[in-house]
Amino acid sequence: MKKLIFLGPPGAGKGTQAQTLATSYQIPHISTGDILRQAMTAQTPLGQKAKIYVDKGELVPDELILDLIKERLTQPDSKKGWVLDGFPRNLAQASFLEQLLANLNQSPDFALNLIVPDEVLITRMLERGRRDDNEDTIRRRLQVYRNETAPVISFYQQRGILQSINGNQSMEAVTSSLQAAIES
Ligand code: AMP
């Protein structure tokens, strides 16, 4: 029964680490970025609306994300735990999640904050080469992270569940540090 929230800037390795932990704890990996990219590929109404924002490195409006998260977290497989990756991305989303989980009689165990220097983030994103990984978009996503997402770190610190991890290590070392924090 692990309920984990991944925080940290774009390129910090949230997706990889979230997937590894989800596999090891046998719980769903819920990535709002993956859900949006799938919707964009399938050109669903959600995908068509989201594309405008994703391609610019802006956050997709909350009203497109909140229903999606509510729907996903109320599915039966989410009862035994989950790893959230890319959500919450601002304080409004964090408050929404808190209320939603309270209604479900749940609460997160840890908010895991991966810390990685900016120059490493930029190199990693350029190497990854996703559709929103060009230089202008990367710069914008880092700005959006600082302005809107970084405040979420204090939100979870105040709730006493924040664990900060050095994300500038080998993939395996980051996984070990995360597991040590979660099992502590
Ligand atoms: P990610 O894969 O988490 O880096 O997300 C890629 C892009 O999807 C972001 O730059 C945003 O445009 C959008 N996105 C993902 N998650 C969210 C969210 N929780 N709220 C708003 N936009 C999001």
XYZ file of C-alpha atoms and ligand atoms in Angstrom:
207
model
C 0.000 0.000 0.000
C 2.190 2.813 -1.238
C 0.817 6.166 -2.277
C 3.587 8.232 -3.766
C 3.745 11.628 -5.432
C 6.721 12.537 -7.612
C 7.852 16.146 -7.635
C 10.817 17.741 -9.352
C 11.553 19.674 -12.547
C 11.123 18.391 -16.106
C 14.022 16.105 -17.010
C 14.677 15.089 -13.381
C 13.883 11.427 -14.118
C 10.393 11.305 -12.558
C 8.952 9.129 -15.318
C 11.687 6.472 -15.175
C 11.799 6.321 -11.386
C 8.006 6.394 -11.016
C 7.721 3.438 -13.413
C 10.428 1.484 -11.561
C 8.748 1.987 -8.181
C 5.294 1.229 -9.588
C 6.596 -2.078 -10.962
C 8.393 -2.962 -7.751
C 5.376 -2.186 -5.522
C 2.875 -3.509 -8.119
C 0.781 -0.380 -8.156
C -0.348 1.829 -11.065
C 1.977 4.478 -12.483
C -0.232 7.463 -13.217
C 1.493 10.000 -15.454
C -0.631 12.939 -16.609
C 2.010 13.690 -19.277
C 1.721 10.120 -20.668
C -2.089 10.310 -20.613
C -1.976 13.616 -22.506
C 0.558 12.332 -25.056
C -1.600 9.249 -25.718
C -4.648 11.485 -26.176
C -2.643 13.687 -28.558
C -1.519 10.697 -30.642
C -5.078 9.373 -30.782
C -6.301 12.916 -31.591
C -9.128 12.687 -29.080
C -10.917 15.929 -28.064
C -8.725 16.059 -24.927
C -5.610 15.508 -27.040
C -6.534 18.226 -29.500
C -7.102 20.752 -26.710
C -3.991 19.734 -24.750
C -1.627 19.883 -27.756
C -1.767 23.681 -27.941
C -0.366 23.936 -24.402
C 1.979 20.934 -24.350
C 3.759 22.050 -27.538
C 4.438 25.468 -25.987
C 5.621 24.106 -22.643
C 2.639 25.630 -20.828
C 0.495 23.813 -18.285
C -2.718 22.401 -19.681
C -5.686 24.142 -17.957
C -6.731 22.531 -14.672
C -10.252 21.731 -15.904
C -8.767 19.308 -18.460
C -6.597 17.565 -15.852
C -8.697 17.371 -12.690
C -11.499 15.190 -14.115
C -8.939 12.893 -15.620
C -7.147 12.408 -12.290
C -10.407 11.927 -10.414
C -11.502 9.286 -12.888
C -8.146 7.478 -12.693
C -7.848 7.502 -8.879
C -11.378 6.166 -8.414
C -10.684 3.081 -10.545
C -10.450 -0.184 -8.566
C -6.729 -0.737 -9.242
C -5.933 2.564 -7.501
C -7.256 1.300 -4.172
C -4.060 -0.532 -3.289
C -1.785 2.394 -4.061
C -0.356 4.481 -6.882
C 2.559 6.540 -8.062
C 1.605 9.979 -9.335
C 4.031 11.448 -11.876
C 3.508 14.981 -13.200
C 0.545 15.743 -10.947
C -0.017 17.958 -8.964
C 1.669 20.654 -11.028
C 0.385 23.733 -9.148
C -1.198 24.587 -5.779
C -4.760 24.381 -7.094
C -4.109 20.814 -8.263
C -2.495 19.963 -4.898
C -5.586 21.219 -3.011
C -7.894 19.356 -5.368
C -5.919 16.147 -4.812
C -6.016 16.563 -1.041
C -9.813 16.896 -1.108
C -10.266 14.038 -3.563
C -8.129 11.704 -1.436
C -9.945 12.747 1.745
C -13.210 11.744 0.041
C -11.643 8.384 -0.819
C -10.322 7.972 2.761
C -6.766 8.026 1.475
C -3.670 10.114 2.027
C -0.280 10.139 0.297
C 2.646 8.481 2.111
C 5.394 10.564 0.549
C 6.035 13.402 -1.857
C 9.378 12.563 -3.471
C 11.272 15.576 -4.734
C 14.088 14.832 -7.199
C 16.779 17.510 -7.137
C 18.873 17.975 -10.294
C 20.895 21.045 -11.435
C 19.428 23.030 -14.367
C 22.305 22.326 -16.769
C 21.870 18.579 -16.266
C 18.105 18.881 -16.839
C 18.611 20.699 -20.136
C 21.172 18.151 -21.406
C 18.899 15.247 -20.438
C 15.858 16.743 -22.140
C 17.764 17.511 -25.347
C 19.017 13.900 -25.428
C 15.514 12.534 -24.789
C 14.158 14.280 -27.904
C 10.429 14.176 -27.098
C 8.142 16.367 -29.253
C 8.160 19.092 -26.568
C 11.921 18.823 -25.972
C 13.176 21.647 -28.222
C 15.214 24.462 -26.665
C 12.496 27.141 -26.476
C 9.955 24.766 -24.962
C 12.473 23.409 -22.475
C 13.272 26.937 -21.287
C 9.564 27.679 -20.893
C 8.902 24.435 -18.997
C 11.665 25.235 -16.520
C 10.143 28.703 -15.970
C 6.665 27.252 -15.498
C 8.151 24.739 -13.062
C 9.748 27.491 -10.948
C 6.669 29.716 -10.954
C 3.844 27.220 -10.595
C 5.139 23.797 -9.579
C 7.928 24.595 -7.096
C 5.389 25.994 -4.535
C 3.906 22.485 -4.350
C 7.146 21.387 -2.605
C 6.359 23.638 0.400
C 2.760 22.409 0.375
C 3.951 18.848 1.085
C 6.739 19.974 3.390
C 4.080 21.607 5.568
C 2.235 18.294 5.654
C 5.381 16.517 6.804
C 5.632 14.018 3.937
C 8.317 15.616 1.760
C 11.457 13.601 0.984
C 14.119 15.300 -1.139
C 16.412 13.008 -3.118
C 19.546 13.755 -5.129
C 18.447 12.994 -8.698
C 21.896 13.685 -10.127
C 23.185 10.123 -9.657
C 22.991 6.962 -11.751
C 19.489 5.669 -12.377
C 20.141 2.730 -10.015
C 21.499 4.964 -7.244
C 18.450 7.243 -7.469
C 16.154 4.198 -7.208
C 18.033 2.978 -4.102
C 17.842 6.414 -2.470
C 14.112 6.570 -3.184
C 13.508 3.099 -1.755
C 15.523 3.969 1.350
C 13.407 7.119 1.853
C 10.137 5.260 1.345
C 11.017 2.393 3.664
C 12.467 4.675 6.374
P 5.426 15.685 -18.386
O 5.452 14.449 -19.217
O 4.953 15.460 -16.980
O 6.722 16.446 -18.445
O 4.315 16.644 -19.035
C 4.439 17.117 -20.360
C 3.494 18.286 -20.568
O 2.137 17.865 -20.339
C 3.699 19.466 -19.641
O 4.696 20.357 -20.109
C 2.305 20.102 -19.634
O 2.077 20.821 -20.828
C 1.396 18.889 -19.679
N 1.039 18.401 -18.328
C 1.404 17.210 -17.757
N 0.884 17.093 -16.545
C 0.183 18.230 -16.294
C -0.586 18.710 -15.196
N -0.706 17.995 -14.056
N -1.167 19.933 -15.315
C -1.046 20.648 -16.425
N -0.341 20.267 -17.502
C 0.266 19.060 -17.448
